mmCIF file with all atom_site columns, C-alpha atoms in Angstrom:
data_model
loop_
_atom_site.group_PDB
_atom_site.id
_atom_site.type_symbol
_atom_site.label_atom_id
_atom_site.label_alt_id
_atom_site.label_comp_id
_atom_site.label_asym_id
_atom_site.label_entity_id
_atom_site.label_seq_id
_atom_site.pdbx_PDB_ins_code
_atom_site.Cartn_x
_atom_site.Cartn_y
_atom_site.Cartn_z
_atom_site.occupancy
_atom_site.B_iso_or_equiv
_atom_site.pdbx_formal_charge
_atom_site.auth_seq_id
_atom_site.auth_comp_id
_atom_site.auth_asym_id
_atom_site.auth_atom_id
_atom_site.pdbx_PDB_model_num
ATOM 1  C CA . MET A 1 1  ? 161.378 180.156 48.933 1.00 42.00 ? 1386 MET A CA 1
ATOM 2  C CA . ALA A 1 2  ? 161.757 182.961 51.461 1.00 48.00 ? 1387 ALA A CA 1
ATOM 3  C CA . GLU A 1 3  ? 158.554 184.373 52.943 1.00 48.00 ? 1388 GLU A CA 1
ATOM 4  C CA . ASN A 1 4  ? 159.180 187.834 51.433 1.00 49.00 ? 1389 ASN A CA 1
ATOM 5  C CA . GLU A 1 5  ? 159.687 186.334 47.961 1.00 45.00 ? 1390 GLU A CA 1
ATOM 6  C CA . HIS A 1 6  ? 156.469 184.343 48.263 1.00 46.00 ? 1391 HIS A CA 1
ATOM 7  C CA . ARG A 1 7  ? 154.554 187.409 49.446 1.00 49.00 ? 1392 ARG A CA 1
ATOM 8  C CA . MET A 1 8  ? 155.831 189.457 46.511 1.00 45.00 ? 1393 MET A CA 1
ATOM 9  C CA . GLN A 1 9  ? 154.514 186.866 44.061 1.00 49.00 ? 1394 GLN A CA 1
ATOM 10 C CA . GLN A 1 10 ? 150.956 187.169 45.396 1.00 58.00 ? 1395 GLN A CA 1
ATOM 11 C CA . HIS A 1 11 ? 149.087 190.224 44.109 1.00 60.00 ? 1396 HIS A CA 1
ATOM 12 C CA . ARG A 1 12 ? 147.428 191.775 47.120 1.00 67.00 ? 1397 ARG A CA 1
ATOM 13 C CA . GLN A 1 13 ? 144.300 193.723 46.406 1.00 72.00 ? 1398 GLN A CA 1
ATOM 14 C CA . ARG A 1 14 ? 143.650 196.569 48.814 1.00 75.00 ? 1399 ARG A CA 1
ATOM 15 C CA . VAL A 1 15 ? 140.140 196.312 50.168 1.00 75.00 ? 1400 VAL A CA 1
ATOM 16 C CA . LEU A 1 16 ? 138.143 197.603 53.096 1.00 86.00 ? 1401 LEU A CA 1
ATOM 17 C CA . LYS A 1 17 ? 135.615 194.900 53.848 1.00 92.00 ? 1402 LYS A CA 1
ATOM 18 C CA . GLY A 1 18 ? 133.816 194.404 57.098 1.00 94.00 ? 1403 GLY A CA 1
ATOM 19 C CA . ALA A 1 19 ? 134.204 190.852 58.403 1.00 95.00 ? 1404 ALA A CA 1
ATOM 20 C CA . ALA A 1 20 ? 133.788 188.682 61.455 1.00 93.00 ? 1405 ALA A CA 1
ATOM 21 C CA . ILE A 1 21 ? 136.229 186.253 63.021 1.00 94.00 ? 1406 ILE A CA 1
ATOM 22 C CA . LEU A 1 22 ? 134.050 183.342 64.114 1.00 92.00 ? 1407 LEU A CA 1
ATOM 23 C CA . THR A 1 23 ? 135.720 181.249 66.782 1.00 82.00 ? 1408 THR A CA 1
ATOM 24 C CA . GLY A 1 24 ? 133.099 178.588 67.327 1.00 72.00 ? 1409 GLY A CA 1
ATOM 25 C CA . VAL A 1 25 ? 133.434 179.036 71.085 1.00 66.00 ? 1410 VAL A CA 1
ATOM 26 C CA . ASN A 1 26 ? 129.887 179.773 72.252 1.00 68.00 ? 1411 ASN A CA 1
ATOM 27 C CA . ASN A 1 27 ? 129.247 181.123 68.740 1.00 66.00 ? 1412 ASN A CA 1
ATOM 28 C CA . SER A 1 28 ? 131.453 184.107 69.560 1.00 79.00 ? 1413 SER A CA 1
ATOM 29 C CA . GLU A 1 29 ? 132.860 186.528 67.030 1.00 87.00 ? 1414 GLU A CA 1
ATOM 30 C CA . VAL A 1 30 ? 135.309 189.406 66.723 1.00 92.00 ? 1415 VAL A CA 1
ATOM 31 C CA . THR A 1 31 ? 134.477 192.214 64.304 1.00 94.00 ? 1416 THR A CA 1
ATOM 32 C CA . CYS A 1 32 ? 137.379 193.102 62.021 1.00 97.00 ? 1417 CYS A CA 1
ATOM 33 C CA . THR A 1 33 ? 138.283 194.812 58.748 1.00 97.00 ? 1418 THR A CA 1
ATOM 34 C CA . VAL A 1 34 ? 139.925 193.078 55.804 1.00 97.00 ? 1419 VAL A CA 1
ATOM 35 C CA . ARG A 1 35 ? 142.625 195.519 54.621 1.00 95.00 ? 1420 ARG A CA 1
ATOM 36 C CA . ASN A 1 36 ? 144.042 193.540 51.742 1.00 95.00 ? 1421 ASN A CA 1
ATOM 37 C CA . MET A 1 37 ? 143.280 190.165 50.287 1.00 93.00 ? 1422 MET A CA 1
ATOM 38 C CA . HIS A 1 38 ? 144.456 187.669 47.694 1.00 90.00 ? 1423 HIS A CA 1
ATOM 39 C CA . SER A 1 39 ? 143.510 184.113 46.813 1.00 89.00 ? 1424 SER A CA 1
ATOM 40 C CA . LYS A 1 40 ? 145.753 182.608 49.516 1.00 94.00 ? 1425 LYS A CA 1
ATOM 41 C CA . GLY A 1 41 ? 145.193 184.974 52.444 1.00 96.00 ? 1426 GLY A CA 1
ATOM 42 C CA . ALA A 1 42 ? 144.511 188.400 53.879 1.00 96.00 ? 1427 ALA A CA 1
ATOM 43 C CA . GLU A 1 43 ? 145.602 191.098 56.305 1.00 97.00 ? 1428 GLU A CA 1
ATOM 44 C CA . LEU A 1 44 ? 143.055 191.882 58.997 1.00 97.00 ? 1429 LEU A CA 1
ATOM 45 C CA . LYS A 1 45 ? 142.728 194.863 61.302 1.00 97.00 ? 1430 LYS A CA 1
ATOM 46 C CA . VAL A 1 46 ? 141.349 193.800 64.684 1.00 97.00 ? 1431 VAL A CA 1
ATOM 47 C CA . PRO A 1 47 ? 140.708 195.561 67.986 1.00 95.00 ? 1432 PRO A CA 1
ATOM 48 C CA . ILE A 1 48 ? 144.034 195.709 69.825 1.00 93.00 ? 1433 ILE A CA 1
ATOM 49 C CA . ASP A 1 49 ? 142.592 193.854 72.823 1.00 92.00 ? 1434 ASP A CA 1
ATOM 50 C CA . ALA A 1 50 ? 140.845 191.143 70.761 1.00 90.00 ? 1435 ALA A CA 1
ATOM 51 C CA . ARG A 1 51 ? 141.545 187.532 71.621 1.00 89.00 ? 1436 ARG A CA 1
ATOM 52 C CA . VAL A 1 52 ? 141.917 185.826 68.256 1.00 93.00 ? 1437 VAL A CA 1
ATOM 53 C CA . PRO A 1 53 ? 142.727 182.090 68.148 1.00 93.00 ? 1438 PRO A CA 1
ATOM 54 C CA . ASP A 1 54 ? 145.345 180.641 65.783 1.00 95.00 ? 1439 ASP A CA 1
ATOM 55 C CA . GLU A 1 55 ? 142.628 179.092 63.571 1.00 95.00 ? 1440 GLU A CA 1
ATOM 56 C CA . PHE A 1 56 ? 139.145 180.416 62.837 1.00 94.00 ? 1441 PHE A CA 1
ATOM 57 C CA . LEU A 1 57 ? 136.482 181.036 60.223 1.00 93.00 ? 1442 LEU A CA 1
ATOM 58 C CA . LEU A 1 58 ? 136.623 184.508 58.658 1.00 95.00 ? 1443 LEU A CA 1
ATOM 59 C CA . TYR A 1 59 ? 133.161 185.388 57.425 1.00 93.00 ? 1444 TYR A CA 1
ATOM 60 C CA . VAL A 1 60 ? 133.030 188.218 54.870 1.00 92.00 ? 1445 VAL A CA 1
ATOM 61 C CA . PRO A 1 61 ? 129.356 189.169 54.318 1.00 90.00 ? 1446 PRO A CA 1
ATOM 62 C CA . VAL A 1 62 ? 129.889 191.025 51.013 1.00 90.00 ? 1447 VAL A CA 1
ATOM 63 C CA . ASP A 1 63 ? 131.554 187.888 49.599 1.00 88.00 ? 1448 ASP A CA 1
ATOM 64 C CA . GLY A 1 64 ? 129.009 185.571 51.201 1.00 87.00 ? 1449 GLY A CA 1
ATOM 65 C CA . ILE A 1 65 ? 131.886 183.210 52.014 1.00 89.00 ? 1450 ILE A CA 1
ATOM 66 C CA . GLY A 1 66 ? 133.476 181.851 55.152 1.00 92.00 ? 1451 GLY A CA 1
ATOM 67 C CA . TYR A 1 67 ? 137.254 181.477 54.740 1.00 95.00 ? 1452 TYR A CA 1
ATOM 68 C CA . ARG A 1 68 ? 139.008 178.921 56.946 1.00 96.00 ? 1453 ARG A CA 1
ATOM 69 C CA . ALA A 1 69 ? 141.996 180.920 58.212 1.00 97.00 ? 1454 ALA A CA 1
ATOM 70 C CA . VAL A 1 70 ? 145.272 180.167 59.998 1.00 98.00 ? 1455 VAL A CA 1
ATOM 71 C CA . VAL A 1 71 ? 147.212 183.024 61.612 1.00 97.00 ? 1456 VAL A CA 1
ATOM 72 C CA . ARG A 1 72 ? 150.700 183.434 60.089 1.00 98.00 ? 1457 ARG A CA 1
ATOM 73 C CA . TRP A 1 73 ? 151.739 186.654 61.866 1.00 97.00 ? 1458 TRP A CA 1
ATOM 74 C CA . ARG A 1 74 ? 150.517 189.183 64.448 1.00 96.00 ? 1459 ARG A CA 1
ATOM 75 C CA . ARG A 1 75 ? 151.561 192.834 64.863 1.00 95.00 ? 1460 ARG A CA 1
ATOM 76 C CA . GLU A 1 76 ? 149.675 195.110 67.265 1.00 93.00 ? 1461 GLU A CA 1
ATOM 77 C CA . ASP A 1 77 ? 146.195 195.466 65.702 1.00 95.00 ? 1462 ASP A CA 1
ATOM 78 C CA . ARG A 1 78 ? 147.024 193.553 62.489 1.00 97.00 ? 1463 ARG A CA 1
ATOM 79 C CA . ILE A 1 79 ? 146.880 189.839 61.745 1.00 97.00 ? 1464 ILE A CA 1
ATOM 80 C CA . GLY A 1 80 ? 148.067 188.084 58.607 1.00 97.00 ? 1465 GLY A CA 1
ATOM 81 C CA . VAL A 1 81 ? 146.169 184.904 57.741 1.00 98.00 ? 1466 VAL A CA 1
ATOM 82 C CA . GLU A 1 82 ? 146.475 182.117 55.221 1.00 98.00 ? 1467 GLU A CA 1
ATOM 83 C CA . PHE A 1 83 ? 143.297 180.619 53.781 1.00 97.00 ? 1468 PHE A CA 1
ATOM 84 C CA . THR A 1 84 ? 143.011 176.836 53.987 1.00 97.00 ? 1469 THR A CA 1
ATOM 85 C CA . GLY A 1 85 ? 139.532 176.473 52.480 1.00 96.00 ? 1470 GLY A CA 1
ATOM 86 C CA . THR A 1 86 ? 136.042 177.913 52.366 1.00 94.00 ? 1471 THR A CA 1
ATOM 87 C CA . GLU A 1 87 ? 132.636 177.003 53.720 1.00 87.00 ? 1472 GLU A CA 1
ATOM 88 C CA . PRO A 1 88 ? 129.124 178.466 53.692 1.00 80.00 ? 1473 PRO A CA 1
ATOM 89 C CA . LYS A 1 89 ? 128.006 181.047 56.198 1.00 73.00 ? 1474 LYS A CA 1
ATOM 90 C CA . PRO A 1 90 ? 127.269 179.419 59.557 1.00 70.00 ? 1475 PRO A CA 1
ATOM 91 C CA . HIS A 1 91 ? 123.530 179.117 60.145 1.00 67.00 ? 1476 HIS A CA 1
ATOM 92 C CA . TRP A 1 92 ? 123.802 180.838 63.526 1.00 57.00 ? 1477 TRP A CA 1
ATOM 93 C CA . HIS A 1 93 ? 125.503 183.989 62.183 1.00 58.00 ? 1478 HIS A CA 1
ATOM 94 C CA . TYR A 1 94 ? 123.103 186.894 61.753 1.00 59.00 ? 1479 TYR A CA 1
ATOM 95 C CA . GLY A 1 95 ? 124.935 188.629 58.815 1.00 54.00 ? 1480 GLY A CA 1
#
């Protein structure tokens, strides 16, 4: 199935949720905004100069969930991710 066909099958809910990309490197994080989201992934808006690894934990405080994420595309200040699982909020994160 072509990527565009697959994307059209997923209903994307527009949201504006504050989130943090947790890299695990020295407990570092990048603040971002979740622009749209569905059960399999999300589109994130990040600072244009942010260094975001290919895999990370996306913690969304209003959901109280950490989403294991893999980057599928990058365009300027936007990143598309696929969720590969969930986990509880890391104990070291303040949010």
